[in-house]
Structures are given as C-alpha cells and as structure tokens.
XYZ file of C-alpha atoms in Angstrom:
72
model
C 108.767 -56.383 41.720
C 107.443 -59.920 41.492
C 107.248 -61.946 37.840
C 103.695 -64.017 38.062
C 105.181 -67.188 38.163
C 106.177 -65.749 42.332
C 103.198 -64.108 43.057
C 101.268 -67.864 41.324
C 103.896 -69.588 43.680
C 103.003 -68.133 47.306
C 99.152 -67.891 46.293
C 99.252 -72.150 45.895
C 101.447 -72.444 48.058
C 99.085 -70.403 51.104
C 96.485 -72.636 48.756
C 98.113 -75.886 50.235
C 98.439 -75.553 53.528
C 95.182 -74.282 53.340
C 92.903 -77.584 52.072
C 95.759 -79.372 53.689
C 94.356 -77.464 57.235
C 91.196 -78.559 55.856
C 92.007 -82.176 55.048
C 91.874 -81.615 50.838
C 94.387 -83.397 49.195
C 96.960 -81.036 46.852
C 95.800 -82.865 43.613
C 91.914 -81.448 44.134
C 93.463 -78.178 45.217
C 95.913 -78.068 41.550
C 92.533 -79.076 40.550
C 90.190 -75.724 41.780
C 93.184 -74.077 40.217
C 93.259 -76.019 36.993
C 89.423 -75.074 37.084
C 90.176 -71.444 37.599
C 93.044 -70.737 35.234
C 90.726 -73.324 32.033
C 87.452 -69.679 33.817
C 90.062 -67.351 32.368
C 91.494 -68.949 30.066
C 87.938 -69.092 28.736
C 87.044 -65.420 28.662
C 89.988 -64.462 25.948
C 91.080 -66.735 24.041
C 89.339 -70.040 21.807
C 89.068 -73.279 22.173
C 91.494 -74.342 20.119
C 93.944 -71.567 21.418
C 93.337 -73.748 24.487
C 93.674 -76.500 23.414
C 96.661 -76.097 21.374
C 98.101 -75.171 24.704
C 97.157 -77.532 26.699
C 98.664 -80.053 24.089
C 102.098 -78.353 24.549
C 102.110 -78.978 27.784
C 100.683 -82.583 27.651
C 103.410 -83.418 25.607
C 105.950 -81.884 27.231
C 105.498 -83.614 30.433
C 108.585 -85.601 31.772
C 110.481 -82.080 32.612
C 114.103 -83.839 30.664
C 112.896 -85.054 27.626
C 112.469 -83.011 24.388
C 110.899 -80.589 23.854
C 109.564 -80.476 19.701
C 109.545 -76.180 20.123
C 109.132 -73.776 22.145
C 105.415 -72.091 21.967
C 105.671 -68.336 22.227
C-alpha cells in the first residue's frame, strides 16, 4: 500500500517531467501544486487554521533547525 507521501511524490515527479518537456520551470509547477493545495484546504478548513499551518511550515523551513513543537 502506498502512503500519501509516496503518492504525491510520484505525481509531483510526473508533473515536473511534463513541465520540463514544455519548458515550464520547476518552481512554476510547484506553485501550481501549492495553489491546488490551498484550494483543497479552503474547502474544509478555516483561514486561521490554514494560516497556522503555513506559519509553522515557514518557521521550520530549515531542515536542520530546531522545531519548537510538532503540529498534530
């Protein structure tokens, strides 16, 4: 059975390859995915909850940095 991370990793790689074939930069593909993620979040979550999650991700961008807490 695939995990959510395996499924999304596969689809992201496919999108990046297709984007490369059409000369679309990887960061533009990533932004399009982010827009889709936000659409999904908005469909079932409050703006403050979304902002909280995004703030946590921003505060912990450095993979080697200390994480003050883990989001449930």
